[in-house]
Coordinates of C-alpha atoms in Angstrom, one line a residue:
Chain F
X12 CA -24.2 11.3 -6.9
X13 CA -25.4 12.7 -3.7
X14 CA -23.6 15.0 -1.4
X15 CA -22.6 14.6 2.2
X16 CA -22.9 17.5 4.6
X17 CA -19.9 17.3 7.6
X18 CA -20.1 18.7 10.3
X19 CA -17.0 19.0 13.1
X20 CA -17.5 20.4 16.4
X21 CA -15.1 20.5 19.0
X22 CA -12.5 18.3 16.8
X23 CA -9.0 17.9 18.8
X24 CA -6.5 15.5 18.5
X25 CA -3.4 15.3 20.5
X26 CA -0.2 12.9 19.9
X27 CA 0.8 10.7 22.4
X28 CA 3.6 12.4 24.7
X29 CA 2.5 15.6 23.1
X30 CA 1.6 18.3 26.0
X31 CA -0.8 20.4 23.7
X32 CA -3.0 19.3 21.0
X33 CA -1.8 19.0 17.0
X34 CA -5.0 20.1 15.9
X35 CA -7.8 21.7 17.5
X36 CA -10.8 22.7 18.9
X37 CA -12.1 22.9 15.5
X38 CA -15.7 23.8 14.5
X39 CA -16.2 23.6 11.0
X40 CA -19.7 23.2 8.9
X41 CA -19.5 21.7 5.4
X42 CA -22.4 21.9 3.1
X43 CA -23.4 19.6 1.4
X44 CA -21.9 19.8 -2.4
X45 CA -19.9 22.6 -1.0
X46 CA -16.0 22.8 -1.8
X47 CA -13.7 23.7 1.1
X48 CA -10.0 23.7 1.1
X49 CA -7.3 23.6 4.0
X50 CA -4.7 26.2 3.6
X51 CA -1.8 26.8 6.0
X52 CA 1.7 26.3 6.1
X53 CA 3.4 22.9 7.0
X54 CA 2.8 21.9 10.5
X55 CA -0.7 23.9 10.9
X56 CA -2.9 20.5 11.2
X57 CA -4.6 20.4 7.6
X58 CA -3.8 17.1 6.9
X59 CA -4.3 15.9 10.4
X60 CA -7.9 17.6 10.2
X61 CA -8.7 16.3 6.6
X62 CA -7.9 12.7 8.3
X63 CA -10.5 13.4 11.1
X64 CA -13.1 13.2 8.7
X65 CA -12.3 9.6 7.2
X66 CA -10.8 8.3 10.6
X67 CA -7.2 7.8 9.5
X68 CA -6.4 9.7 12.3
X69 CA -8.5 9.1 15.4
X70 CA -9.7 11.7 17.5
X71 CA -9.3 12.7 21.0
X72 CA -12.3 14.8 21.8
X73 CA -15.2 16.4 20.0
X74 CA -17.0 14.4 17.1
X75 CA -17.9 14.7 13.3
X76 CA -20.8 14.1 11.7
X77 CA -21.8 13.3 8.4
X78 CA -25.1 13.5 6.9
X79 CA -26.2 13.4 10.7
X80 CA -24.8 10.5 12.1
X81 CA -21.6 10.4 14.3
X82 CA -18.5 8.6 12.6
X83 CA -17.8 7.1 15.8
X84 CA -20.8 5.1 15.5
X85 CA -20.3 3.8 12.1
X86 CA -17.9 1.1 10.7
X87 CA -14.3 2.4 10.2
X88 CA -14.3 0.5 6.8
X89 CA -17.7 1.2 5.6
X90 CA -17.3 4.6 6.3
X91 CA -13.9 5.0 4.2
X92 CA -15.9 3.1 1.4
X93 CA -17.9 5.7 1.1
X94 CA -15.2 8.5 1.5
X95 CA -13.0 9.5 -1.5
X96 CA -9.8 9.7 -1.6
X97 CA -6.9 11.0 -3.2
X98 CA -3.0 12.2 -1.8
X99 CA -0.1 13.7 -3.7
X100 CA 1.8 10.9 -4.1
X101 CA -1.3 8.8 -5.8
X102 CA -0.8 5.6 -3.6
X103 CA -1.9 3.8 -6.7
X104 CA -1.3 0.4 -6.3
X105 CA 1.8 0.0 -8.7
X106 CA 0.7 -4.1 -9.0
X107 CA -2.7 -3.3 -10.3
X108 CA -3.5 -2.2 -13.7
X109 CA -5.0 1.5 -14.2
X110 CA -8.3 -0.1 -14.1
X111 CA -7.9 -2.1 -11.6
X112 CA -6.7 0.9 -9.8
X113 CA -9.8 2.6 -10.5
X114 CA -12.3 0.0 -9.7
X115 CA -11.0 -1.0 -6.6
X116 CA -13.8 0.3 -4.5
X117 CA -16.3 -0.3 -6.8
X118 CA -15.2 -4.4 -6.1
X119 CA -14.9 -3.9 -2.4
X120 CA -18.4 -2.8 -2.5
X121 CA -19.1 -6.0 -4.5
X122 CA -20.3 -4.5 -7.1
X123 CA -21.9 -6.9 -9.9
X124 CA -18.1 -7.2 -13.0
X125 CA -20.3 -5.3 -16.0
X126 CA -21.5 -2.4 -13.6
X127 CA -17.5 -1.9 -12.5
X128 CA -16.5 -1.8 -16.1
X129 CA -18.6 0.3 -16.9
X130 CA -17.3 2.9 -14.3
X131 CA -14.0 2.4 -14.9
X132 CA -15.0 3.1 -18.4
X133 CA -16.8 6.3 -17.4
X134 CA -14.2 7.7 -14.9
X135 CA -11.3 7.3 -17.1
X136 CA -13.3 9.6 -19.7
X137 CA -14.6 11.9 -17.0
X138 CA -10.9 13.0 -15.8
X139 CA -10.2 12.5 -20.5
X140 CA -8.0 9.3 -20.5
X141 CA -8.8 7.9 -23.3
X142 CA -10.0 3.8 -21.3
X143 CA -8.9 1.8 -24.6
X144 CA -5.4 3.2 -24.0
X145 CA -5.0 3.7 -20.4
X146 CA -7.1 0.5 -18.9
X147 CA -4.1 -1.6 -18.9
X148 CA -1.6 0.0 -18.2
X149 CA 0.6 0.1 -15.1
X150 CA 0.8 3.1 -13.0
X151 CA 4.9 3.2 -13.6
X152 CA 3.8 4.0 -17.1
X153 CA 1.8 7.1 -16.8
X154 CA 3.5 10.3 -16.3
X155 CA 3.1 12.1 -13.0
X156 CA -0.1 14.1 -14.7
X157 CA -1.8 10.8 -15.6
X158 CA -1.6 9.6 -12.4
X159 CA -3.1 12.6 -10.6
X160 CA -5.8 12.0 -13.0
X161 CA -6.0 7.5 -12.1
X162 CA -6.1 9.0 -8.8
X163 CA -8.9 11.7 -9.0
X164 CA -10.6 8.8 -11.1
X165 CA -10.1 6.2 -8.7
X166 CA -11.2 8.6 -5.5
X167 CA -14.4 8.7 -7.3
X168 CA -15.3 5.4 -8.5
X169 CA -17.5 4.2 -6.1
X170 CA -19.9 7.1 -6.0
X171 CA -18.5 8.8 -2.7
X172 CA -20.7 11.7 -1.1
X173 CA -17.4 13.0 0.4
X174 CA -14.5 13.6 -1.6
X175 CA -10.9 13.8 0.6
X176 CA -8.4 15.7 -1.5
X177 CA -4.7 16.0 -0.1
X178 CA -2.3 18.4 -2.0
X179 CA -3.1 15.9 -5.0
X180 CA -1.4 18.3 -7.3
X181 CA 1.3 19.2 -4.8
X182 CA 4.1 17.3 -7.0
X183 CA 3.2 18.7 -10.3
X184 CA 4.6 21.1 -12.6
X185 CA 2.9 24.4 -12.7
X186 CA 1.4 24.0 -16.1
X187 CA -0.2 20.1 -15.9
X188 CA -1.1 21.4 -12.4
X189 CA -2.9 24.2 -14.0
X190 CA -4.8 22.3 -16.7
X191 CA -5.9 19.7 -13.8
X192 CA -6.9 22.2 -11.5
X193 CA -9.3 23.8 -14.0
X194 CA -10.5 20.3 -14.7
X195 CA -11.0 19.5 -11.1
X196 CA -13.7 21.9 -11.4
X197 CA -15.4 21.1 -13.8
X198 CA -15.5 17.2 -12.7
X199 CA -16.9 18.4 -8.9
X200 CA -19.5 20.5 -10.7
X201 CA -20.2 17.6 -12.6
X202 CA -20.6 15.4 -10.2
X203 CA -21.6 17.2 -6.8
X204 CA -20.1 15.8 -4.4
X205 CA -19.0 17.3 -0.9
X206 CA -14.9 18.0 -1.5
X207 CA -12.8 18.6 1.1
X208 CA -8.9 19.8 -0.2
X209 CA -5.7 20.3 1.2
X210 CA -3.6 22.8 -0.7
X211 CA -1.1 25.0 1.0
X212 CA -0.9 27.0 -2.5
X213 CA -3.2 30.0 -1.6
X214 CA -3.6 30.5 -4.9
X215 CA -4.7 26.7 -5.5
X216 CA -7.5 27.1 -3.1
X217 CA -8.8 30.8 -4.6
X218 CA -9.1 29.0 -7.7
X219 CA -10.8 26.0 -6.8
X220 CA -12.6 26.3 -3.4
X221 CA -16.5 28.3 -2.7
X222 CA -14.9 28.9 0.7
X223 CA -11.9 28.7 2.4
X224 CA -10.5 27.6 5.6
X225 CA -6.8 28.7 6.9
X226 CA -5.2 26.8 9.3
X227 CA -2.4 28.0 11.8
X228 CA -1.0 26.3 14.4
X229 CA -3.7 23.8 14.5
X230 CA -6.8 25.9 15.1
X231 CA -8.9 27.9 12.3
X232 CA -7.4 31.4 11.9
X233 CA -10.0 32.4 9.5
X234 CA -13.1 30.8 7.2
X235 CA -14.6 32.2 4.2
X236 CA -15.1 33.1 0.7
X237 CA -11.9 33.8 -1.0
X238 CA -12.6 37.1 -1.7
X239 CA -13.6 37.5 1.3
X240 CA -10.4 36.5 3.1
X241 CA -8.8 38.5 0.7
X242 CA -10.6 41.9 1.2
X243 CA -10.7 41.6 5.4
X244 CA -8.1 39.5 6.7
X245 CA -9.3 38.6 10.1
X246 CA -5.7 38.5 11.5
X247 CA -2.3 39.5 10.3
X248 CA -1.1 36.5 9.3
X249 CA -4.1 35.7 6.9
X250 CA -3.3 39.0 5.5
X251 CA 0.2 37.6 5.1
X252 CA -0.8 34.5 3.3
X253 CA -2.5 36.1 1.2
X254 CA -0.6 39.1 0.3
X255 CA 1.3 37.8 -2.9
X256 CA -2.0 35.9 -4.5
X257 CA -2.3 36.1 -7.9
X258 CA -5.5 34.1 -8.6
X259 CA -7.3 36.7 -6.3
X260 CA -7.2 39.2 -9.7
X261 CA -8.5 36.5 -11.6
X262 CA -11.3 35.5 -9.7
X263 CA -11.9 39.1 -8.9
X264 CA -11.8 39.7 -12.9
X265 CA -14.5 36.8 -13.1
X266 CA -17.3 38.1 -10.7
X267 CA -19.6 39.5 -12.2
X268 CA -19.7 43.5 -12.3
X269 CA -23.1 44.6 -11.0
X270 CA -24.3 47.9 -12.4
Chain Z
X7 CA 30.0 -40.6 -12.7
X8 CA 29.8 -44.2 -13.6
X9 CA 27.5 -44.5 -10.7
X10 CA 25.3 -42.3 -12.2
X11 CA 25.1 -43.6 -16.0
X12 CA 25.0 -47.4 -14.2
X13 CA 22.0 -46.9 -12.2
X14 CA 20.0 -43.5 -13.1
X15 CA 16.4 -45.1 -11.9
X16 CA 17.9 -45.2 -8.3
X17 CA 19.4 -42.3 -8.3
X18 CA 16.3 -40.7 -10.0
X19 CA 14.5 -42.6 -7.3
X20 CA 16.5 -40.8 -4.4
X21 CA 16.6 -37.4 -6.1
X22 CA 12.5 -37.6 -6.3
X23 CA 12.6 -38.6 -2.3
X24 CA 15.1 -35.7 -1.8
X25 CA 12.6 -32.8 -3.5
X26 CA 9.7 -34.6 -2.0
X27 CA 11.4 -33.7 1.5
X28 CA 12.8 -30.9 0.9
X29 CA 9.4 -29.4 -0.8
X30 CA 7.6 -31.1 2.1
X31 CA 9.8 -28.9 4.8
X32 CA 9.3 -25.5 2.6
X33 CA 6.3 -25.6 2.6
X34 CA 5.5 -25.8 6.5
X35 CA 8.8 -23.6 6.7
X36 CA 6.3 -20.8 4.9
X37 CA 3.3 -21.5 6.6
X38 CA 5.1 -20.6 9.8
X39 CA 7.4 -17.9 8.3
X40 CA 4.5 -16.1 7.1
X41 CA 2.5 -15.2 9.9
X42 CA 6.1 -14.7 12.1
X43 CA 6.9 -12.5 9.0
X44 CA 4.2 -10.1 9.1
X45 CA 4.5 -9.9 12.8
X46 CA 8.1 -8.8 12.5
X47 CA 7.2 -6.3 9.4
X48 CA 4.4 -4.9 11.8
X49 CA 6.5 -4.4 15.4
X50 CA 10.1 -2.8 14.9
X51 CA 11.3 -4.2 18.2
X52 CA 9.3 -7.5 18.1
X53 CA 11.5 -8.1 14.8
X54 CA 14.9 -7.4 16.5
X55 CA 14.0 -10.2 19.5
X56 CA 12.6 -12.4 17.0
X57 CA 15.2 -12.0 14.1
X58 CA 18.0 -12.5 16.9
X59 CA 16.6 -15.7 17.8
X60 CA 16.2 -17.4 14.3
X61 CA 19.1 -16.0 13.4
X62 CA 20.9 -18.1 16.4
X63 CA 19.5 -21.3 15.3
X64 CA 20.8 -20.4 12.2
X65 CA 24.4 -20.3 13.4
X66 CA 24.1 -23.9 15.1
X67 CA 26.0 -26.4 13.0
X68 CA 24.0 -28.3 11.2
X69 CA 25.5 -31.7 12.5
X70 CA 25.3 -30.6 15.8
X71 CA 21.7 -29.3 15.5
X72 CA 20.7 -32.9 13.8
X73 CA 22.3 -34.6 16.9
X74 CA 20.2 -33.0 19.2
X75 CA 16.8 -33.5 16.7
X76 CA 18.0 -37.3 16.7
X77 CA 18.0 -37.3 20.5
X78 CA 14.7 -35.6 20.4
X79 CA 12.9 -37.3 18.3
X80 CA 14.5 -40.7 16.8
X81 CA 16.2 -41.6 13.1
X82 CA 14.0 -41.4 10.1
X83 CA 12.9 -38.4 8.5
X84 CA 11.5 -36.5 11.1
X85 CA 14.9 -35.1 12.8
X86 CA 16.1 -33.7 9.3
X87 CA 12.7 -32.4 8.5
X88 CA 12.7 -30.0 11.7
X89 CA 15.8 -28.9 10.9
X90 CA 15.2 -27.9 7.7
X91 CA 12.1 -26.1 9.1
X92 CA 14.2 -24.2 11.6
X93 CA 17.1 -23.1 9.4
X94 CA 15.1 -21.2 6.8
X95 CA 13.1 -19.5 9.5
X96 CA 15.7 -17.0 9.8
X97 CA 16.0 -16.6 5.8
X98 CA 12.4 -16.7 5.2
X99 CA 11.2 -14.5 8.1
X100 CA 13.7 -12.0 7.6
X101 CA 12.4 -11.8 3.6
X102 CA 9.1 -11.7 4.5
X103 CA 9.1 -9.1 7.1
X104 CA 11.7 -6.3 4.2
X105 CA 9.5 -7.3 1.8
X106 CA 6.3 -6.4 3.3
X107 CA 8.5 -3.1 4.7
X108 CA 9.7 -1.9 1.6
X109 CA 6.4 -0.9 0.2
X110 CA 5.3 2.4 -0.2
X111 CA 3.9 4.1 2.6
X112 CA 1.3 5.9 0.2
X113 CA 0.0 2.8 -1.2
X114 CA -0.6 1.4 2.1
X115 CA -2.3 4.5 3.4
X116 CA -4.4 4.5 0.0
X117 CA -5.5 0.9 0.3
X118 CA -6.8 1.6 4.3
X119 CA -8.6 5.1 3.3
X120 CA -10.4 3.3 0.8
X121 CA -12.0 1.4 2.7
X122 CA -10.1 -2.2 2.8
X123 CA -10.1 -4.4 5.9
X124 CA -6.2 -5.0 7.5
X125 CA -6.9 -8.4 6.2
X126 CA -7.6 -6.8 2.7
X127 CA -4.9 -4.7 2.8
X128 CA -2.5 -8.0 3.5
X129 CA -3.9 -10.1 0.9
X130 CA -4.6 -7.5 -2.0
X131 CA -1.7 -4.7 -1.5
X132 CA 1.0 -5.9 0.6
X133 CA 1.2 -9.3 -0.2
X134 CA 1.5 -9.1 -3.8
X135 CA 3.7 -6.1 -3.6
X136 CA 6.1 -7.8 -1.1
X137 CA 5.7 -11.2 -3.6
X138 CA 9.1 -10.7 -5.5
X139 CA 11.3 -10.3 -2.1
X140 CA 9.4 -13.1 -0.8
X141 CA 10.0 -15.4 -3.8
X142 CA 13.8 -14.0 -3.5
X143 CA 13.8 -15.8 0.5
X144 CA 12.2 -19.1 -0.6
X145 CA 14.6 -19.4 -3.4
X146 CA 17.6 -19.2 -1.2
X147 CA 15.8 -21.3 1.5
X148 CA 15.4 -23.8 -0.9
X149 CA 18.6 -24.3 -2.5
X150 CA 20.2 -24.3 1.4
X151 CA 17.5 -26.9 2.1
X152 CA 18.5 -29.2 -1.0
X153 CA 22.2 -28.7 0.4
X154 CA 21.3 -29.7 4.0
X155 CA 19.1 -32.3 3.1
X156 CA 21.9 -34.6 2.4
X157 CA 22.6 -34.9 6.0
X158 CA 18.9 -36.8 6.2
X159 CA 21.0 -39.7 4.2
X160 CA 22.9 -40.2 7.9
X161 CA 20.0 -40.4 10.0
X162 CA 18.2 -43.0 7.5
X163 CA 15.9 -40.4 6.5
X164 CA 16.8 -41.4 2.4
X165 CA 17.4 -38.9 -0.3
X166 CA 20.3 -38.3 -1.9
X167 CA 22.6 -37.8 1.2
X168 CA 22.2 -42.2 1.5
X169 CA 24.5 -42.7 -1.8
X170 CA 26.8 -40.2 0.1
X171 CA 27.0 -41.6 2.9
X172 CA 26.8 -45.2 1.5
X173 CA 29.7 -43.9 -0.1
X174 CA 31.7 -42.5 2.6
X175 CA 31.2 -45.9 4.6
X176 CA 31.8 -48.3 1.4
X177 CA 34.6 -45.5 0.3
X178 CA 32.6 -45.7 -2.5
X179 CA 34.1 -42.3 -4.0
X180 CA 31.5 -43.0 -7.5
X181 CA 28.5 -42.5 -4.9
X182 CA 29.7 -39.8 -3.6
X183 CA 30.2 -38.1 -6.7
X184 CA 26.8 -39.0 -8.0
X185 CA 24.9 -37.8 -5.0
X186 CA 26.9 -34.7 -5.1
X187 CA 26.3 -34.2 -8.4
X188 CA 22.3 -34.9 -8.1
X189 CA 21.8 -32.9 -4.8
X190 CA 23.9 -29.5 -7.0
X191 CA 21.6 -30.6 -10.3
X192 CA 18.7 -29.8 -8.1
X193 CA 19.9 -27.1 -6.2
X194 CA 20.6 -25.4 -9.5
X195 CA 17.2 -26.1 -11.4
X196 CA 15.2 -24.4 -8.6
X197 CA 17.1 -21.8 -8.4
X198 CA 16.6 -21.2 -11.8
X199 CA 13.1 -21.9 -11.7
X200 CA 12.3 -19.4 -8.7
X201 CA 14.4 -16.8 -10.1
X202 CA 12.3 -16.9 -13.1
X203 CA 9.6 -16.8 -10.5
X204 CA 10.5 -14.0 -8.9
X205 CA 11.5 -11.9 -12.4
X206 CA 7.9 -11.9 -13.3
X207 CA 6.3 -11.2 -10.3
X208 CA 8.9 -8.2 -10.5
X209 CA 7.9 -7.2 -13.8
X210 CA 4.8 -9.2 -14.0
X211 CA 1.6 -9.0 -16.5
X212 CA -0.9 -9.8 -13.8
X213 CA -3.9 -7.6 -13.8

């Protein structure tokens, strides 16, 4: 699967009747393969900006680029088919079976019926539900775990070089959320593709993200490794965020101690 | 009742006529429900001025209504067919445009980030999510239609409404009775029907 590099320079958006902007100027340079997430407090723009990138939410100046050529200028609809996607609430279609859930992409991209079987086949294994169980079943009948994990499966389906992740944990409990986080990184490793994720659970991001970006108020307060934010806080309310982190030990524990 | 056991073919004759009608009118009732339907599901205040007006065709009597059709456009079928047209507007429309409402936000924002066409997201997500409301309008439409299509048998449009009002003239009262009893038969069997309908689409197998 390849990997989209995004670029966003000079993002803003504004609300109609608004008298500032929601979100912006932001500059912001994803690597390709690169995991980012969006932390900041409800109301800071994460979301807003995460929609930028897939045009959900239009934009009123700046643009974004991805793999080189300006969003604007390609097809709304294309674009998104190519974009990943996954939100708290899963959004599966609750009419469609699991794999129909999954393959959905895969069939708007007309793909030929064996090769979308196949990847429903491989994407229920990749996030380890088991297809001969799950295939059929309805989203009402998987617990709230399951469907994070139709939703991860689904986002990825049709080989996206941009994966759009929005607090897709958000409503579960702390030890499923655990367990999927952890397997959320071993599935982007796996699979390489660009992620972009909305979390505003500091520790969340530490765990999962190479770098990351806080939001406040609609513009970047900071950007940068975790460890990094966590040892020189640009501003006081970085240092606030992340103050009572947890997962900064772990990850601290992890690095490797050079001699 | 003798009526009935006497002549069945006839009245099975004018029962057939009746649900021809009657299925004739639904079905252009939907065809112009639905697009009115997901115009009032998309604009909140398109839906008010729009609901308000169907809703005040609704409140016409019917006799009165078919008096002025009759004026409009002669006896025969034609006069009772608009009317049936224009009375489940308000029914139809108004199920049509909750249904399509009452889905969940996330799954309509899913079905546009990934990448499906408005037309998409109407035919593959909404659509079939909003079915079992929908159903829920055309079976209530339906069973007022059968009901109001015995007024057709006054403005020679046949059916079962000509052994009532055969009846009323001749005061006939076994006519009556029979045509009654026909017109509720039907009534009941498609309500039956679409409420089976609508129970699977609810808790349906489709894939």
């Amino acid at each position: 699967m390849s990997a989209a590099r995004v670029v966003l320079e000079g993002v803003r958006v504004r609300y109609a009747g608004a008298d500032r902007d929601a979100l912006g100027p932001i500059d912001l340079d994803v690597a390709a393969g690169e995991f980012i997430a969006l932390v900041g407090p409800s109301g800071c723009g994460k979301t807003t900006l995460l929609r930028t990138v897939n045009r959900l939410q239009p934009i009123d100046a700046g643009r974004i680029t991805i793999d080189g050529t300006n969003s604007e200028e390609l097809d709304p609809v294309t674009l998104r088919r190519s974009i990943g996607y996954a939100i708290q609430a899963t959004g599966l279609f609750s009419h469609m079976s699991v794999a129909r859930n999954v393959g959905i992409v895969p069939e708007l991209l007309r793909w030929d019926r064996a090769r979308i079987d196949a990847r429903i086949d491989a994407m229920l294994e990749l996030v380890r539900l088991d297809p001969v169980r799950y295939r059929d079943r309805r989203p009402r009948e998987l617990s709230g775990g399951e469907a994070q994990r139709v939703g991860v499966a689904r986002a990825l389906a049709g080989e996206p070089r941009l994966l759009l992740m929005d607090e897709p944990f958000g409503a579960l409990d702390a030890i499923v959320r655990r367990e999927l986080q952890h397997e959320l990184r071993d599935i982007i490793a796996r699979v390489g593709t660009t992620t972009i994720f909305v979390t505003h659970d500091v520790n969340e991001a530490v765990r999962l993200a190479d770098r990351i970006v806080v939001l406040h108020d609609g513009r970047i307060e900071q950007c940068g490794e975790p460890l990094e934010l966590a040892d020189r806080p640009a501003t006081a309310f970085v240092r606030a965020l992340f103050a009572s982190d947890d997962a900064i030990a772990e990850r601290r524990a992890a690095r490797p101690v050079h001699p | 009742m003798s009526y009935l056991l006497a002549h069945p073919a006839r009245v099975g004759a004018l029962a057939l006529a009746h649900a021809a009608l009657v299925t004739g009118a639904l079905a252009a009732a939907c065809a112009i429900a639905l697009p009115l339907g997901v115009l009032a599901a998309r604009n909140a205040r398109g839906s008010v001025v729009l609901l308000g007006a169907l809703g005040a065709i609704y409140t016409i009597p019917s006799l009165a209504l078919l008096a002025l059709l009759v004026a409009a456009c002669g006896l025969g079928s034609l006069p009772i067919f608009v009317a049936l047209v224009a009375y489940a507007q308000f029914v139809l429309v108004r199920n049509i445009a909750a249904g399509i409402r009452s889905i969940d936000p996330a799954e309509r924002d899913a079905a546009v980030a990934m990448g499906m066409t408005p037309r998409d997201v109407l035919m593959r997500v909404e659509f079939p999510l909003a079915m079992p409301v929908i159903v829920g309008g055309v079976r209530i439409a339906a069973v007022a239609m059968i009901a109001l299509a015995t007024l057709g048998g006054y403005v020679g449009a046949g059916g079962l409404g000509s052994l009532i009002f055969t009846g009323l003239a001749l005061h006939h009262t076994d006519e009556i009775v029979a045509g009654s009893i026909a017109s509720a038969t039907l009534a009941v069997l498609v309500d039956v029907t679409l409420r089976g309908v609508e129970r699977a689409l609810r808790y349906g197998v489709s894939r």
